Short mmCIF file of C-alpha atoms in Angstrom, two decimals:
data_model
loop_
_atom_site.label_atom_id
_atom_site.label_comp_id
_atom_site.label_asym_id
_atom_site.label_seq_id
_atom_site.Cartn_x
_atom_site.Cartn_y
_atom_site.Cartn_z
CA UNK K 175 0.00 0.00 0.00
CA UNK K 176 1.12 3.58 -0.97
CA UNK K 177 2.58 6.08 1.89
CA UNK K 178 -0.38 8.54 2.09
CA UNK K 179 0.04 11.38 4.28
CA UNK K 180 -2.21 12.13 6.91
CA UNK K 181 -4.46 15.05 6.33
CA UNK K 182 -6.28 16.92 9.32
CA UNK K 183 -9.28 19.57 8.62
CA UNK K 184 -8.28 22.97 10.06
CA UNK K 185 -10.85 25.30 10.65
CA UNK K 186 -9.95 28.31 8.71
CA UNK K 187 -12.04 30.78 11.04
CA UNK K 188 -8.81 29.87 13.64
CA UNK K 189 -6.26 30.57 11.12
CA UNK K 190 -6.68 33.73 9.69
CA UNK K 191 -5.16 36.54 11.40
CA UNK K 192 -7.49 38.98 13.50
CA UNK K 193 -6.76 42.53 12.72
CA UNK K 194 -4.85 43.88 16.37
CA UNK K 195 -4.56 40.35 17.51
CA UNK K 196 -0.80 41.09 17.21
CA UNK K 197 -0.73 44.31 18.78
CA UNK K 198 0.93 44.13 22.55
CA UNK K 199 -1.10 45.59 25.84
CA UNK K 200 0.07 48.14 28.09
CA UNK K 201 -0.91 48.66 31.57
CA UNK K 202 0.67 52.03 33.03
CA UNK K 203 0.07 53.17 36.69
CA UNK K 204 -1.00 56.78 36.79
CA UNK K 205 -1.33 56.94 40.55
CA UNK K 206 -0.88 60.44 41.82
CA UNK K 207 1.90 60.84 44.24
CA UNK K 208 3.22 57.20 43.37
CA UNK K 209 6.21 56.22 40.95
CA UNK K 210 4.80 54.97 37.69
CA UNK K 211 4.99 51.60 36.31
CA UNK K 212 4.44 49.96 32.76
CA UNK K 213 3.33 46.57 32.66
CA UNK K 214 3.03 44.49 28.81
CA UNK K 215 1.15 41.98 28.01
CA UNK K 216 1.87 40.04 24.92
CA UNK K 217 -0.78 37.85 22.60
CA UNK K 218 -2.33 34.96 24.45
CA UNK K 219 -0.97 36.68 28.08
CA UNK K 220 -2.75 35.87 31.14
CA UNK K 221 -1.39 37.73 34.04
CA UNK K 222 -2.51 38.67 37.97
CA UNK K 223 -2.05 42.24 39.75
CA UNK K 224 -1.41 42.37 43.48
CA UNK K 225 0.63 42.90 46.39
CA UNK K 226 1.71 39.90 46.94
CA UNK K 227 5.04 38.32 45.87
CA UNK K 228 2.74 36.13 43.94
CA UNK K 229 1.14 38.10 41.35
CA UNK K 230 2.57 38.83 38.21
CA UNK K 231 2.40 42.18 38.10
CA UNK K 232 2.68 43.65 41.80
CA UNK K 233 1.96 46.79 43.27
CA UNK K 234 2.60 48.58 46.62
CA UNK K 235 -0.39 50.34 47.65
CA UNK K 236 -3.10 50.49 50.09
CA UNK K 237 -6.71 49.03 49.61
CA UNK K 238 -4.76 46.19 46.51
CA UNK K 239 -5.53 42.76 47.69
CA UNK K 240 -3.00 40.17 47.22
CA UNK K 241 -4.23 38.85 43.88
CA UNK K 242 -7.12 41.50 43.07
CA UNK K 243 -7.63 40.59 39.32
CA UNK K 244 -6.79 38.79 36.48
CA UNK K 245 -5.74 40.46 33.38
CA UNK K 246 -6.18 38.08 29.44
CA UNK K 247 -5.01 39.19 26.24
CA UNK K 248 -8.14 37.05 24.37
CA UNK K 249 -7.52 35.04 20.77
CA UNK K 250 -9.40 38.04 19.01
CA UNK K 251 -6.43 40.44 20.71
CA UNK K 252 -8.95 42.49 23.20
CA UNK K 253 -7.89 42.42 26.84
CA UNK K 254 -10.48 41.43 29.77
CA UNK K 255 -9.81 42.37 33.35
CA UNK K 256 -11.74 39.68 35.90
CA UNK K 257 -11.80 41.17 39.18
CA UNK K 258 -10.72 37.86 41.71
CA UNK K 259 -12.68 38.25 44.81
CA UNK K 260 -11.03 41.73 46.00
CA UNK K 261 -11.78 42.47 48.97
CA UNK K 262 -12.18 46.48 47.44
CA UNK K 263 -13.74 45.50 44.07
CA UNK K 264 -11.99 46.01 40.56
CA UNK K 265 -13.24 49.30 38.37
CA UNK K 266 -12.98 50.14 34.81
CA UNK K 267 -13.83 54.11 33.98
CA UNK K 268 -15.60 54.29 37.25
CA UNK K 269 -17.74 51.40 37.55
CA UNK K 270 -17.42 48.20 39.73
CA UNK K 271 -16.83 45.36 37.42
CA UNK K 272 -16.74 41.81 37.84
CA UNK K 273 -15.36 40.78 34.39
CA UNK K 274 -15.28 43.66 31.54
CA UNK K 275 -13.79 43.81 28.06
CA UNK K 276 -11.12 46.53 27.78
CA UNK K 277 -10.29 49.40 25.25
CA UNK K 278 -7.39 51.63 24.81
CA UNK K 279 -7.60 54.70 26.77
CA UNK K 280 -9.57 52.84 29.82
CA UNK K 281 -8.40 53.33 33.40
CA UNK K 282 -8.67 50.46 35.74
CA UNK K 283 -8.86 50.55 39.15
CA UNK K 284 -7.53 48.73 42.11
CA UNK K 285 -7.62 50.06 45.54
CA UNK K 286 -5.69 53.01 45.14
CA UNK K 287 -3.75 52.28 42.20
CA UNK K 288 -5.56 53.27 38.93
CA UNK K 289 -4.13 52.11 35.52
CA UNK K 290 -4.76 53.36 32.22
CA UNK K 291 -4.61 50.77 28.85
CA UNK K 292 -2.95 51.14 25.80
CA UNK K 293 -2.70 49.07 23.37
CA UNK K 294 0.50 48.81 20.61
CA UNK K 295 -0.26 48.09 17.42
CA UNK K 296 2.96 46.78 16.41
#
């Protein structure tokens, strides 16, 4: 019998690129009175804010619980911010959120830090 390669069905949907799915995320502290900082999140990122030693991106400052929320670069390249069970809540532009969708120009709180995102279009 022949040597026949094996063929698999790909779902082009998957494949094809989504416009800004390459594009990196920035998270910048804009905290008042506090030094700022510049997290980035590349494609397919999943990454924690905190205090603690444990979180991936951590921050000094009162009212932060040790993991407050969870930040996800999503396969369509938008960014969601799940707030983890804070014991202050997680806001985006103001409002208490439990999970939200992100845009560029949004500012996220966390106890007292606030964060604005940007997003590179590389």
């Amino acid at each position: 019998m022949p040597f026949r390669p094996a063929t698999r069905c790909v779902d082009e949907r998957k494949t094809k690129k989504v416009a800004g799915a390459d594009g990196m995320w920035i998270l910048r502290t804009i905290t008042e009175g506090q030094p700022e900082k510049t997290f980035r999140m590349l494609p397919g990122a999943i990454k924690t804010l905190g205090r603690a030693t444990g979180a991936d991106f951590i921050v000094d400052a009162g009212l932060v619980s040790r993991v407050h929320c969870r930040f996800t670069v999503l396969p369509d390249g938008s960014l969601e911010v799940r707030d983890l069970e804070s014991t202050n809540g997680t806001f985006v532009n103001g409002n208490k959120i439990d999970v939200a969708r992100l845009s560029a120009g949004d500012r996220i709180g966390a106890g007292r830090v606030e964060l604005i995102a940007l997003q590179d279009a590389e």
